[in-house]
Coordinates of C-alpha atoms and ligand atoms in Angstrom, one line a residue:
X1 CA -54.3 -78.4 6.1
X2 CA -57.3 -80.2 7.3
X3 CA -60.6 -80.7 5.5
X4 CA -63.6 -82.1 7.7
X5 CA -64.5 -85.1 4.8
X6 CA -67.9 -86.2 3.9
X7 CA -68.3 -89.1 1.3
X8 CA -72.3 -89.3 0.6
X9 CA -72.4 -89.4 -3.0
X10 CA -69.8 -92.6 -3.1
X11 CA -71.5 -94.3 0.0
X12 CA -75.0 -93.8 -0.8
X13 CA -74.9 -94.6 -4.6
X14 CA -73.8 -97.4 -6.4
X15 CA -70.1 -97.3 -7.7
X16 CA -68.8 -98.9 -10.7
X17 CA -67.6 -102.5 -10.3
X18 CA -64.6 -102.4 -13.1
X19 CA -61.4 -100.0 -11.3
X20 CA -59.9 -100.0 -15.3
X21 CA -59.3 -96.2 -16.1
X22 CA -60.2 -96.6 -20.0
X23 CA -62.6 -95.3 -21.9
X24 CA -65.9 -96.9 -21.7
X25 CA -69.5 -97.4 -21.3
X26 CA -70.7 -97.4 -17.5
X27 CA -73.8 -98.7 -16.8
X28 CA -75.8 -98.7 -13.6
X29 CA -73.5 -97.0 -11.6
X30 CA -73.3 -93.2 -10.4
X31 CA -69.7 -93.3 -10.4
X32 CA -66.1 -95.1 -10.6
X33 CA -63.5 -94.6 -8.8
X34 CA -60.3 -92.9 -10.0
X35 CA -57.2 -91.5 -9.5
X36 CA -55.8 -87.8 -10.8
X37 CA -52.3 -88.3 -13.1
X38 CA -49.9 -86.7 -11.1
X39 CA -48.8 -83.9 -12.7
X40 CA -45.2 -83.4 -13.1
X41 CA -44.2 -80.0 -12.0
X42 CA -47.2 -78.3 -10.1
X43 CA -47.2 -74.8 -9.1
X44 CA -50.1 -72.3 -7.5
X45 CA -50.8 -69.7 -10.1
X46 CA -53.7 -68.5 -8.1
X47 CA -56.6 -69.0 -5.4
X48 CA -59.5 -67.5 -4.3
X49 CA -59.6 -66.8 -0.2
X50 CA -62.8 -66.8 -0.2
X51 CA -63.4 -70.5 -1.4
X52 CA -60.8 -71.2 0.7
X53 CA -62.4 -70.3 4.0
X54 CA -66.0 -71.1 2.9
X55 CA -64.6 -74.9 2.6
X56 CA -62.8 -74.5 6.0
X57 CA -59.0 -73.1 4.8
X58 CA -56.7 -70.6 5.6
X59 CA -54.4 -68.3 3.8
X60 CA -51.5 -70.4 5.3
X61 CA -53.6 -73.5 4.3
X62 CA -53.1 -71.9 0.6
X63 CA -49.5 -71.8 1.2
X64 CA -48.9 -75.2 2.5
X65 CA -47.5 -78.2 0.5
X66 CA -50.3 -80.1 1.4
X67 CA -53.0 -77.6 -0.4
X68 CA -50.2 -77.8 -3.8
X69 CA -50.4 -81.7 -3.6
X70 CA -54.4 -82.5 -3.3
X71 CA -55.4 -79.7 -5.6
X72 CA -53.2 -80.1 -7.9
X73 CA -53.9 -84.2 -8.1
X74 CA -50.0 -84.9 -6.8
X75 CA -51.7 -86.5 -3.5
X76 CA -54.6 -87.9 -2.6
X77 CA -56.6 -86.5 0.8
X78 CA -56.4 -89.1 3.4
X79 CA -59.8 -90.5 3.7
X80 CA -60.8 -89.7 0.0
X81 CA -61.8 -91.7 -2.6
X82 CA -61.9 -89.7 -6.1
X83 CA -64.5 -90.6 -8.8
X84 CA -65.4 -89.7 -12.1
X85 CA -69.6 -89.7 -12.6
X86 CA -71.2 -90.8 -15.6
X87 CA -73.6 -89.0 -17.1
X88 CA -75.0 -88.1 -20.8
X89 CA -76.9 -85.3 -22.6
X90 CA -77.8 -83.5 -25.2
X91 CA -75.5 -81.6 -27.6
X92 CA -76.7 -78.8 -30.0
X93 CA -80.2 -79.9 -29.7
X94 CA -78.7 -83.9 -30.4
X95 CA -78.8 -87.1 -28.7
X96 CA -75.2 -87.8 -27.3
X97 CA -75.5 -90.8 -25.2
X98 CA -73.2 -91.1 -22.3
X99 CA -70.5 -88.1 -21.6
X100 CA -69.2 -87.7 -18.3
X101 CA -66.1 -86.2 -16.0
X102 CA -64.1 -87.0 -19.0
X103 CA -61.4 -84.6 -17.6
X104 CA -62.6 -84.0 -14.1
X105 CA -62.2 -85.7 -10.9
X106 CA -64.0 -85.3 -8.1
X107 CA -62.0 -85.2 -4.9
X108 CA -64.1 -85.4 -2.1
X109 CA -67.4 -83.7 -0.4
X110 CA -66.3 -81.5 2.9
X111 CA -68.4 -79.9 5.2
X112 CA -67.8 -76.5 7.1
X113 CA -70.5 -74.8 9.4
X114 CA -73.1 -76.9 8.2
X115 CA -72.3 -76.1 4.2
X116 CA -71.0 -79.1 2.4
X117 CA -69.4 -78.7 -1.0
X118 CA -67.9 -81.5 -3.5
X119 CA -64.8 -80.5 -4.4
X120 CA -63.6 -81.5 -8.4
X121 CA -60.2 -80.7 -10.5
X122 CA -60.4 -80.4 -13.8
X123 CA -57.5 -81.3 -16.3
X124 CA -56.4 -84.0 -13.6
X125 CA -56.1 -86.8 -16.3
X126 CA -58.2 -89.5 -18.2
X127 CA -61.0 -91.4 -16.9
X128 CA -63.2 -93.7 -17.9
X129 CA -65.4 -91.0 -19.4
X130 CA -62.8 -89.4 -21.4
X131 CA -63.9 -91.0 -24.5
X132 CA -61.0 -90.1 -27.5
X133 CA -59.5 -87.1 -25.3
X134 CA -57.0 -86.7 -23.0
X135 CA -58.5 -85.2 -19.7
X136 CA -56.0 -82.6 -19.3
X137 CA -56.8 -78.9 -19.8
X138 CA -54.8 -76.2 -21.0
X139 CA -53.8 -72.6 -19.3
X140 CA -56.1 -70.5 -21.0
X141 CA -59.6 -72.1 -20.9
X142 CA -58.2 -72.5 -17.0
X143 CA -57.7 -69.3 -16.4
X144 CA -60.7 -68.6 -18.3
X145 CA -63.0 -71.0 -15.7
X146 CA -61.1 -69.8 -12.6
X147 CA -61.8 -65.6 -13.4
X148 CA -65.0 -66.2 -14.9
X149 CA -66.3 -68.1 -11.8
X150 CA -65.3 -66.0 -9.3
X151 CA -66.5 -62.5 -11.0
X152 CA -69.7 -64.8 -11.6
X153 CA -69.7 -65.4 -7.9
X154 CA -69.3 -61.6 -7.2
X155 CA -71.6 -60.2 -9.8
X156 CA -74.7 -62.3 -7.7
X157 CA -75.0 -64.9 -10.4
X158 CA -75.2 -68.7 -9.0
X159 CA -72.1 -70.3 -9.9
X160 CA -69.7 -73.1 -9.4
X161 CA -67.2 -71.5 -7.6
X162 CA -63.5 -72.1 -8.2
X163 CA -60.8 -72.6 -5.1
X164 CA -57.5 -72.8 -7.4
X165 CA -55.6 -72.4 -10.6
X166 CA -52.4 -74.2 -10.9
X167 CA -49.9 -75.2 -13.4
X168 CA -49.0 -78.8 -13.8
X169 CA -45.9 -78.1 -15.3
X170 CA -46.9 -80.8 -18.3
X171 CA -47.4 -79.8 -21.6
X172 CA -50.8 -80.4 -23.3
X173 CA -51.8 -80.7 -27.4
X174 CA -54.3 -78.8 -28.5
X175 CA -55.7 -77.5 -32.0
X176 CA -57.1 -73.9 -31.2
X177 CA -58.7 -73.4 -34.2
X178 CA -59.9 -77.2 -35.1
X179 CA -57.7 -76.2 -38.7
X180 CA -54.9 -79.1 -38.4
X181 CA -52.2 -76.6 -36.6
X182 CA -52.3 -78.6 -33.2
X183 CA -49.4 -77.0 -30.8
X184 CA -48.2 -77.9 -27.1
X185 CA -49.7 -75.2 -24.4
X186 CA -49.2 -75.2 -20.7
X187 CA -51.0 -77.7 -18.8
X188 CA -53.4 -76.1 -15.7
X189 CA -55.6 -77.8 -13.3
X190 CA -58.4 -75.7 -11.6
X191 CA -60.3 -77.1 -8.4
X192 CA -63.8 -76.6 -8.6
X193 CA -66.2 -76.4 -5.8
X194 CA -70.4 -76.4 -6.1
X195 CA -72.9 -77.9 -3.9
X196 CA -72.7 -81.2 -6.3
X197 CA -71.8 -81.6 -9.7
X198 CA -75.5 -83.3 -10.7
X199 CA -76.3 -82.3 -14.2
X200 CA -79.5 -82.5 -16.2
X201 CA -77.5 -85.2 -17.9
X202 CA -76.8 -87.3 -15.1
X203 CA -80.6 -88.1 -15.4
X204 CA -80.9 -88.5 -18.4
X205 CA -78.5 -91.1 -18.6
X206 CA -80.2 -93.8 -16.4
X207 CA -83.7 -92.6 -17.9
X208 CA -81.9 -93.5 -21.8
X209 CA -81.4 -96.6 -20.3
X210 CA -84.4 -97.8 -18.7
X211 CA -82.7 -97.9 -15.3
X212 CA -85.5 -96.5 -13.5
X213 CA -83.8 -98.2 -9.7
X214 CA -80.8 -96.0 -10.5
X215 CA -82.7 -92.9 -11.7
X216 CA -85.3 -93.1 -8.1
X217 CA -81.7 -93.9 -6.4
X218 CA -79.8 -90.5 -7.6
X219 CA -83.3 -88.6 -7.5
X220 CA -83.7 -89.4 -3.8
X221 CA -80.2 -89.0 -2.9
X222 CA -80.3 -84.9 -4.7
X223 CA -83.4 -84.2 -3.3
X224 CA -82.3 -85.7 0.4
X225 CA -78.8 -84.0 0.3
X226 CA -80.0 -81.1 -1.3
X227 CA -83.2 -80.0 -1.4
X228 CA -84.3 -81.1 2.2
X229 CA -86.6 -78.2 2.1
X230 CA -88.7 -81.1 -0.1
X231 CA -91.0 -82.8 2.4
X232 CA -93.2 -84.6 0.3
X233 CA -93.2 -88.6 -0.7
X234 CA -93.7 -90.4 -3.8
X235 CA -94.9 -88.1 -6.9
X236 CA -95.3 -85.0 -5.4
X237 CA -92.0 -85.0 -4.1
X238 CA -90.4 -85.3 -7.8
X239 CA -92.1 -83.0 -8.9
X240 CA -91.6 -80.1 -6.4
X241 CA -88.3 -81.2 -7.2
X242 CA -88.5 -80.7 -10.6
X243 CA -90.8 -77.4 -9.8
X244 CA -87.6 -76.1 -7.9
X245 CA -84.9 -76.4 -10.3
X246 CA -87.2 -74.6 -13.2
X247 CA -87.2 -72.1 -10.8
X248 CA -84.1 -72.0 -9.7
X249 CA -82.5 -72.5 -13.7
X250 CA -85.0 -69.9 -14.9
X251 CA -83.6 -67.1 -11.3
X252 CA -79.7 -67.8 -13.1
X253 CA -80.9 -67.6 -16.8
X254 CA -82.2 -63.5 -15.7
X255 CA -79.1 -63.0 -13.9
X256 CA -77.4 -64.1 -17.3
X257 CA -79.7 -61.6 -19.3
X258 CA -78.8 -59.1 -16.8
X259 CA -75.2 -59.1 -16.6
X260 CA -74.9 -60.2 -20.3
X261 CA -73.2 -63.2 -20.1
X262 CA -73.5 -65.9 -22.9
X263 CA -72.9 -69.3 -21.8
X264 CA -72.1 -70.7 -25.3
X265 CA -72.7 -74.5 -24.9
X266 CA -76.0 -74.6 -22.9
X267 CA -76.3 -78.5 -23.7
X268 CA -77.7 -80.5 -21.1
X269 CA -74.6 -81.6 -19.6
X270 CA -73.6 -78.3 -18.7
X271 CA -76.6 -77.7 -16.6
X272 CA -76.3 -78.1 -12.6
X273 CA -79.2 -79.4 -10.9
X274 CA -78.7 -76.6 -8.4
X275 CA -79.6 -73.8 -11.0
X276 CA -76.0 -72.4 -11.0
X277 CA -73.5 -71.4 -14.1
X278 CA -71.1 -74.9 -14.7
X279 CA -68.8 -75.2 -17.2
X280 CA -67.2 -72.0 -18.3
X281 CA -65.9 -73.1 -22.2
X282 CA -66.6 -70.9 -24.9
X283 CA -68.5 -68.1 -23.2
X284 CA -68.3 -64.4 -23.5
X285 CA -69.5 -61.4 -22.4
X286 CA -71.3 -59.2 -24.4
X287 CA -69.7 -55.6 -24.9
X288 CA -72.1 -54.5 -28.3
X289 CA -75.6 -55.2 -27.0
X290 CA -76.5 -57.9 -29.5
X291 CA -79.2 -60.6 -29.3
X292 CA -77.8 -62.7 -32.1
X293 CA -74.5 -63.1 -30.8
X294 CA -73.0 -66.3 -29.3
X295 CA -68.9 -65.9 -28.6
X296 CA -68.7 -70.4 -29.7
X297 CA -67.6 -70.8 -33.5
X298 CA -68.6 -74.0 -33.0
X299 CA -72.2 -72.5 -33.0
X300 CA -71.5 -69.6 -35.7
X301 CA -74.1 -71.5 -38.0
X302 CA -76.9 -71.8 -36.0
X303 CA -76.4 -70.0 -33.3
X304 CA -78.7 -71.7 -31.1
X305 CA -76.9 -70.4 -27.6
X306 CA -76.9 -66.4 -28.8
X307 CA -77.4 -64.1 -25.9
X308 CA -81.2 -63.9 -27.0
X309 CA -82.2 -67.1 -27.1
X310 CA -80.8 -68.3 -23.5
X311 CA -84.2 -68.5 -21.5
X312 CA -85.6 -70.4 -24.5
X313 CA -82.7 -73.1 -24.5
X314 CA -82.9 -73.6 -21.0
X315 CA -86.9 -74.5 -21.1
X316 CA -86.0 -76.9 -24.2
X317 CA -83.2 -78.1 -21.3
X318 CA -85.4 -78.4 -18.7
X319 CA -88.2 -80.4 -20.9
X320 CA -85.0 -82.8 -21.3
X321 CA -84.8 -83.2 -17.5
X322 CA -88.6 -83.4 -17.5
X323 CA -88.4 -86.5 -19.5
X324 CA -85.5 -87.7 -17.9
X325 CA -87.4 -87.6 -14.6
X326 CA -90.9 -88.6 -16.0
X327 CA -90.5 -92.6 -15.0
X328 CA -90.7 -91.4 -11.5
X329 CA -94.0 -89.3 -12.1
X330 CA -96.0 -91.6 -14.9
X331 CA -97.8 -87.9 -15.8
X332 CA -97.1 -85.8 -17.8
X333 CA -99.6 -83.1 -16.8
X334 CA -98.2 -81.5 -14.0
X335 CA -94.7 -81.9 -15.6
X336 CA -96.4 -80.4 -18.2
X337 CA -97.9 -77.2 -16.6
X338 CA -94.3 -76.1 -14.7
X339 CA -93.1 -76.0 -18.4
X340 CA -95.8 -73.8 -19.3
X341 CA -95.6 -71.6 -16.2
X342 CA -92.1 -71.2 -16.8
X343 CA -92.2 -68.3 -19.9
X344 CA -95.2 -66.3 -18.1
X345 CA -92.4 -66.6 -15.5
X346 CA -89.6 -66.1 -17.0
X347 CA -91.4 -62.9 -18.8
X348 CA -92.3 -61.6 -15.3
X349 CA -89.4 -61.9 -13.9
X350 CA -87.3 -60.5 -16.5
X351 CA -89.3 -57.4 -16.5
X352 CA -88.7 -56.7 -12.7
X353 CA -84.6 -57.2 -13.5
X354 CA -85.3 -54.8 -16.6
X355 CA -86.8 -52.1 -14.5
X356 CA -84.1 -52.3 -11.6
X357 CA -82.0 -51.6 -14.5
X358 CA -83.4 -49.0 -15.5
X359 CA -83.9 -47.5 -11.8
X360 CA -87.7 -48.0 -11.5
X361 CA -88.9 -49.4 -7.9
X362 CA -93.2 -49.0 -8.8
X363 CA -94.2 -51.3 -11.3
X364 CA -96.0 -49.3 -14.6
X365 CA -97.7 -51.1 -17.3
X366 CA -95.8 -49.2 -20.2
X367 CA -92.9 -50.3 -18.7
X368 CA -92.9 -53.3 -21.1
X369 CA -93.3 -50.9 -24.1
X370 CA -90.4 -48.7 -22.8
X371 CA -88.0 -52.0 -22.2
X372 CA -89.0 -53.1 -25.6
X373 CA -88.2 -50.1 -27.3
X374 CA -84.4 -49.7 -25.3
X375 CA -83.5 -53.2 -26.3
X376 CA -84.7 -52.6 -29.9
X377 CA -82.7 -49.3 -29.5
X378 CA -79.5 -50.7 -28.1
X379 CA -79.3 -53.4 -31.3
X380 CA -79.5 -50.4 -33.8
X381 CA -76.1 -49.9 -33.5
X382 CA -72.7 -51.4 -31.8
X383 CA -73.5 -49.7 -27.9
X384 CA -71.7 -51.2 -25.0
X385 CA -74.3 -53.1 -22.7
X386 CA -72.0 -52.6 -19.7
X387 CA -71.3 -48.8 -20.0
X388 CA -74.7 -48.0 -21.4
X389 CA -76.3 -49.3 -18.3
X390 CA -73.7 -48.1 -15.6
X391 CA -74.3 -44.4 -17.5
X392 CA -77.9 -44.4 -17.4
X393 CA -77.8 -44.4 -13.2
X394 CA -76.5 -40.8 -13.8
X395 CA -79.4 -39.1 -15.7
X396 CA -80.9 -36.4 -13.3
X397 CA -84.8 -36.2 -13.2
X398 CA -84.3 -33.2 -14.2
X399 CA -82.0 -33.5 -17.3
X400 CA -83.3 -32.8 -21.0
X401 CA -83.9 -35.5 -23.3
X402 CA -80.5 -34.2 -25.0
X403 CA -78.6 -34.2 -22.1
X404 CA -79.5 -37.6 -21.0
X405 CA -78.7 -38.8 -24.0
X406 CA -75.4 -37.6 -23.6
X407 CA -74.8 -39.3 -19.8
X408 CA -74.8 -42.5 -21.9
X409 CA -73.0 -41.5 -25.4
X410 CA -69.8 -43.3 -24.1
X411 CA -71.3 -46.4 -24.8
X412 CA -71.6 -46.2 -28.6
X413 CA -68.8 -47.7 -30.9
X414 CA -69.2 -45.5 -33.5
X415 CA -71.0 -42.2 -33.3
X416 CA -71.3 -42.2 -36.5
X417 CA -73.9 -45.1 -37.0
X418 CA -76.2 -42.4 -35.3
X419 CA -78.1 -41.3 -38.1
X420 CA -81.2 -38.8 -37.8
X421 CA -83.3 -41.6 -37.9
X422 CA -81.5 -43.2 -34.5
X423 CA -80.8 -40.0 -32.8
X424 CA -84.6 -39.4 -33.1
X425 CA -85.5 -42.6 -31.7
X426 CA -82.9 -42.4 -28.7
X427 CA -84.3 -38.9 -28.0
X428 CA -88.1 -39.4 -28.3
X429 CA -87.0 -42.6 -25.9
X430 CA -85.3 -40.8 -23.5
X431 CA -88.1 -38.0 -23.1
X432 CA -90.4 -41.1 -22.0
X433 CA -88.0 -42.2 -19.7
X434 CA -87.6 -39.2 -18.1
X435 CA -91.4 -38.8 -17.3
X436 CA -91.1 -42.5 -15.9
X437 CA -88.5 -41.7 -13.5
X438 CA -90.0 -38.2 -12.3
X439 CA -93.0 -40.9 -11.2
X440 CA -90.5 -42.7 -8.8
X441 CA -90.5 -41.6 -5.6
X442 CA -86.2 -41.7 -4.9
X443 CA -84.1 -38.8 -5.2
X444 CA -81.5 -39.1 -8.1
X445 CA -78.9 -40.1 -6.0
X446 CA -80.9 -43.0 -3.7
X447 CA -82.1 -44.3 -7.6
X448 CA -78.6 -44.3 -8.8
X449 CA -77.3 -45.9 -6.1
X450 CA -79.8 -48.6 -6.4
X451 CA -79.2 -49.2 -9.8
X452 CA -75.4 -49.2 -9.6
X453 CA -76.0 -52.4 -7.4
X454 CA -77.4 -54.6 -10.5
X455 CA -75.5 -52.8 -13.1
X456 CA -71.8 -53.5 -12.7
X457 CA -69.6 -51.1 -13.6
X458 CA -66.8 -54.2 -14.5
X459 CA -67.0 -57.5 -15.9
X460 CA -64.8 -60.1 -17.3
X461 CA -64.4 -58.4 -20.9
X462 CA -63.6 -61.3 -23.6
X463 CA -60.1 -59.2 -24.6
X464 CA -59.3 -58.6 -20.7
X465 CA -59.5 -62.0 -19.5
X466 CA -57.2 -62.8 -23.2
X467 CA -54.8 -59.9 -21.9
X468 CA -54.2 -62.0 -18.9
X469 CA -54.1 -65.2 -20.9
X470 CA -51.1 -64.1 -23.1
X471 CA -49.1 -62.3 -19.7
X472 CA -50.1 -65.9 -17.8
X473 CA -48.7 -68.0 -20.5
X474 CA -45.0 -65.8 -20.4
X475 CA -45.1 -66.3 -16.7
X476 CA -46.4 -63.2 -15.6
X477 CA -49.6 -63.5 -13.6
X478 CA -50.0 -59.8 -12.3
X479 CA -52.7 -58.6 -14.9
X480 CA -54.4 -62.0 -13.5
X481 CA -54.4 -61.2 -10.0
X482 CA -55.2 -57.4 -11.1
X483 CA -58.5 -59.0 -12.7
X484 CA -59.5 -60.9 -9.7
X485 CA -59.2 -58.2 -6.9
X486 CA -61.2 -55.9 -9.6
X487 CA -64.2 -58.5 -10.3
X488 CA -64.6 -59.0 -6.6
X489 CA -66.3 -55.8 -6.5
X490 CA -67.7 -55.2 -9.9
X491 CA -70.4 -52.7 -8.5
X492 CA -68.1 -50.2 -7.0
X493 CA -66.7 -47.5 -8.4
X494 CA -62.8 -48.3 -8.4
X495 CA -61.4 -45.0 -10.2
X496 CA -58.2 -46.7 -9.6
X497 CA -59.1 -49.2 -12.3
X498 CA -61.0 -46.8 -14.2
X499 CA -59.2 -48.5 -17.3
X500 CA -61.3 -51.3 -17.4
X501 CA -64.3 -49.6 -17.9
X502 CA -64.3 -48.8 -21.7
X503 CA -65.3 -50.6 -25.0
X504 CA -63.4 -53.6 -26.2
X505 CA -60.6 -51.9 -28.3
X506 CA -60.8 -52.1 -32.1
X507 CA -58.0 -54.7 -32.1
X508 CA -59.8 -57.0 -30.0
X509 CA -63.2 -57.0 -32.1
X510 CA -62.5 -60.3 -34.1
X511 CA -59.4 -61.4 -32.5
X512 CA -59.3 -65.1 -31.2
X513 CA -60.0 -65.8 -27.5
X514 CA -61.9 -61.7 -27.9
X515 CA -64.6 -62.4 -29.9
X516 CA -64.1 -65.8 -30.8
X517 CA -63.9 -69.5 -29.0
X518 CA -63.8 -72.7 -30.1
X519 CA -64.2 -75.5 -27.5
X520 CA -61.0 -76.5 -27.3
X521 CA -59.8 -76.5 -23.8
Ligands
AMP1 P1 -67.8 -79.7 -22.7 O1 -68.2 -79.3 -24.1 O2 -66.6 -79.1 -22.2 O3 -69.0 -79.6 -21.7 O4 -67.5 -81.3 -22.8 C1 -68.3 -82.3 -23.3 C2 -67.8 -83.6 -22.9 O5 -66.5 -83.8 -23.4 C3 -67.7 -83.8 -21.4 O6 -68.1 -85.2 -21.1 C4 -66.3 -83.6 -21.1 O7 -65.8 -84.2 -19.9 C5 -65.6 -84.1 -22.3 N1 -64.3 -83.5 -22.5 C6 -64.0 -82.2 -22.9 N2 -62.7 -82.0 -23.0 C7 -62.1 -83.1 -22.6 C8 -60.7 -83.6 -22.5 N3 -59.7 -82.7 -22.8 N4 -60.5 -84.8 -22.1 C9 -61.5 -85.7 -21.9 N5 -62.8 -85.4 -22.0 C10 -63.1 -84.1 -22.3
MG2 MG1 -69.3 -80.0 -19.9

């Protein structure tokens, strides 16, 4: 197996004096060094080809002893150093001071035709970031990361990607339900590969501290490494920076809206610098179209991460990363003004992913209304998001208000919420929708085929990717590997797995790991 190494981020930046792997504040220092706990059984549950090949690797590469050893932490890569990085962030909306790869380990960066990617396990052991924890992750928030990142991937939404889900053969202590019943689960590690693993937080740990060298140090070294499409100097440079990743966080949030995935902990020191999804924990997907809901009991009070209120936390986010980056700027006006541009944006932008949904290439003014009045529609009653959508590509310009309605009656959860009152309303919607498509130019077929390519017809279902969870955990990984060839093309048809396009069954509505999540991982 060979890798082609590249160690920028541990050259350029400054590493942490002390080598001591406890807990501890780091200061001034972008990283320290450390080494994965060898795990004392490893075995390949699963890995994607394609991260494989993007990062230069073969399907006998996946094979090999070698590929076991590194990503499973039993070896380290000749001509690697593996680090932890520091950085802090804000939790819930609260001031958490430093954080950090308290259970993930950077391996190494590698380059292949002209992409470089850091590679990082996680559940590889403690470092000095691991504060009261352990830094070893369980099976089924792995499994969890390794699905969700790859259907991610495949559904068009920027993502960490993930290269590898193994077993370390150790046995880990968790308590699910934070209720005093801890109990030993299967210990995993997944390797997880993105451009970098800079967070908001990672700013805003030197900017807590005053450390403004260190802040202009890691600012220079993201936007040199990656953003070299930045030309500028001094002030202006920063801020196209920061200009880019408000657009780039506010391009995932819409994907997020449109594929109806929650994130659940949207805290600063889950978001990348590079716009994409990081840290898959407590998410979900949601199956009844609901604006209020958030899949994290840890949030169940406040729900500040519901589906709804996504593009709001990530502007509160990125006026965290604003301050964070403000020593380098010393004005706040034009920080000030991408802020502001960002929900005339974010509205704009939406609206064009609402209309593909709905199959509409010329932009109309009442489209707007006619969004407005769906969503308010589709929270009436329980209606799968997923199957509503995929449905609605098959309404015919021609169809009846009554018989469209009917393309999509699949997705309800119980017909009998449908009282005259809704039925009314889903009719008197569906005769304005179908004078908006008989304004569109395509032919049924050429709209349906364009909206079939931003509404999947499959994604990662909360009580699917627990299905595969409970098989994984007796051994048997085919439901697993069933998942991941299905997600890889969530936009096709598939009749063969017709299965997996239906409503979450009744038993999985408020069954742990369904439709509830704690943290624990
Ligand atoms: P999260 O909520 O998963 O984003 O984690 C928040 C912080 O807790 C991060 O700094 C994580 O590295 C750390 N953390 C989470 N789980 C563990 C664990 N099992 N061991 C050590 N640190 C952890
Ligand atoms: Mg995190």
């Amino acid at each position: 197996m060979k890798l082609q190494i590249q160690n920028n981020f541990t050259t350029e930046l400054p590493a942490d004096p002390n080598q001591t792997n406890v807990p501890r504040q780091v200061h001034q220092s972008a990283f320290s060094f450390v080494v994965p706990k060898k795990p004392t059984n490893p075995s390949l549950i699963h890995a994607s080809i394609d991260v494989a090949n993007a990062i230069g690797l073969s399907q006998d590469d996946i094979l090999s002893t070698d590929f076991l050893n590194t990503f499973s932490g039993s070896i380290i890569y000749p001509g690697t150093k593996p680090y932890a990085m520091p950085y802090a962030g804000h939790q819930f909306g609260n001031w958490a001071g430093q954080l950090g790869d308290g259970r993930a380990i950077n391996l190494t960066e590698v380059v292949h035709e002209n992409k470089s990617y850091t590679l990082q396990l996680k559940g590889a052991g403690p470092t000095p970031y691991s504060r009261t924890a352990d830094g070893f992750a369980v099976l089924r928030s792995s499994i969890r990361e390794h699905l969700c990142a790859e259907a991610m991937h495949y559904l068009g939404v920027p993502t960490t990607r993930s290269l590898s889900l193994m077993l370390s053969g150790d046995q880990v202590l968790r308590d699910v339900l934070y209720n005093g019943n801890p109990a030993y689960e299967k210990g995993a590690i997944v390797c997880r590969v993105a451009p970098s693993f800079i967070r908001f937080g990672s700013f805003e740990l030197f900017a807590s501290r005053e450390d403004h060298d260190n802040l202009k140090l890691l600012t220079d070294f993201t936007i040199k490494h990656h953003f070299p499409q930045i030309q500028k100097e001094g002030v202006e440079k920063y801020l196209a920076f920061f200009q880019e990743v408000t657009q780039t966080t506010l391009n995932m949030i819409v994907h997020w809206q449109r594929v109806g995935f929650v994130h659940g902990v949207m805290n600063t020191d889950n978001m990348s610098i590079h716009g994409i999804t990081i840290d898959y924990g407590p998410y979900g997907w949601l199956e009844d179209y609901n604006s209020g809901w958030t899949p994290n009991t840890t949030d169940n009070q406040h729900k500040r991460y519901r589906f709804g209120n996504q593009p709001e936390i990530a502007l509160w986010n990125l006026y965290q990363l604003a301050n964070a980056l403000y020593p380098l700027i010393n004005d706040a006006k034009p920080l000030e003004a991408i802020l502001e541009a960002y929900s005339t944006d974010y509205e704009k932008e939406y609206l064009n992913m609402m209309r593909d949904k709905l199959g509409f290439q010329i932009k109309k003014n009442q489209d707007v209304v006619l969004i407005q009045s769906l969503t308010q529609l589709l929270e009436k009653v329980e209606t799968d998001m997923t199957i509503f959508f995929r449905n609605l590509s098959n309404v015919s310009k021609a169809d009846a208000a009554t018989t469209a309605f009917n393309t999509i009656k699949d997705a309800f959860y119980n017909e009998k919420d449908l009282d005259e009152t809704i039925l009314k309303d889903w009719h008197d919607w569906f005769e304005k929708y179908s004078i908006r498509i008989n304004e569109e130019t395509l032919s049924d077929s050429e709209r349906k085929n364009q909206m079939n390519t931003v509404n999947p017809k499959y994604v990662l279902r909360n009580y699917m990717a627990q299905l595969s969870i409970d098989d994984a955990d007796k051994g048997n990984y085919s439901l697993l590997n069933e998942l991941f060839e299905i997600l890889k093309n969530p936009y096709d048809e598939q009749p063969n797995f017709q299965k997996w396009f239906a409503k979450r069954p009744d038993w999985a509505r408020d069954k742990v790991g369904c439709s509830m999540l704690s943290c624990s991982s």
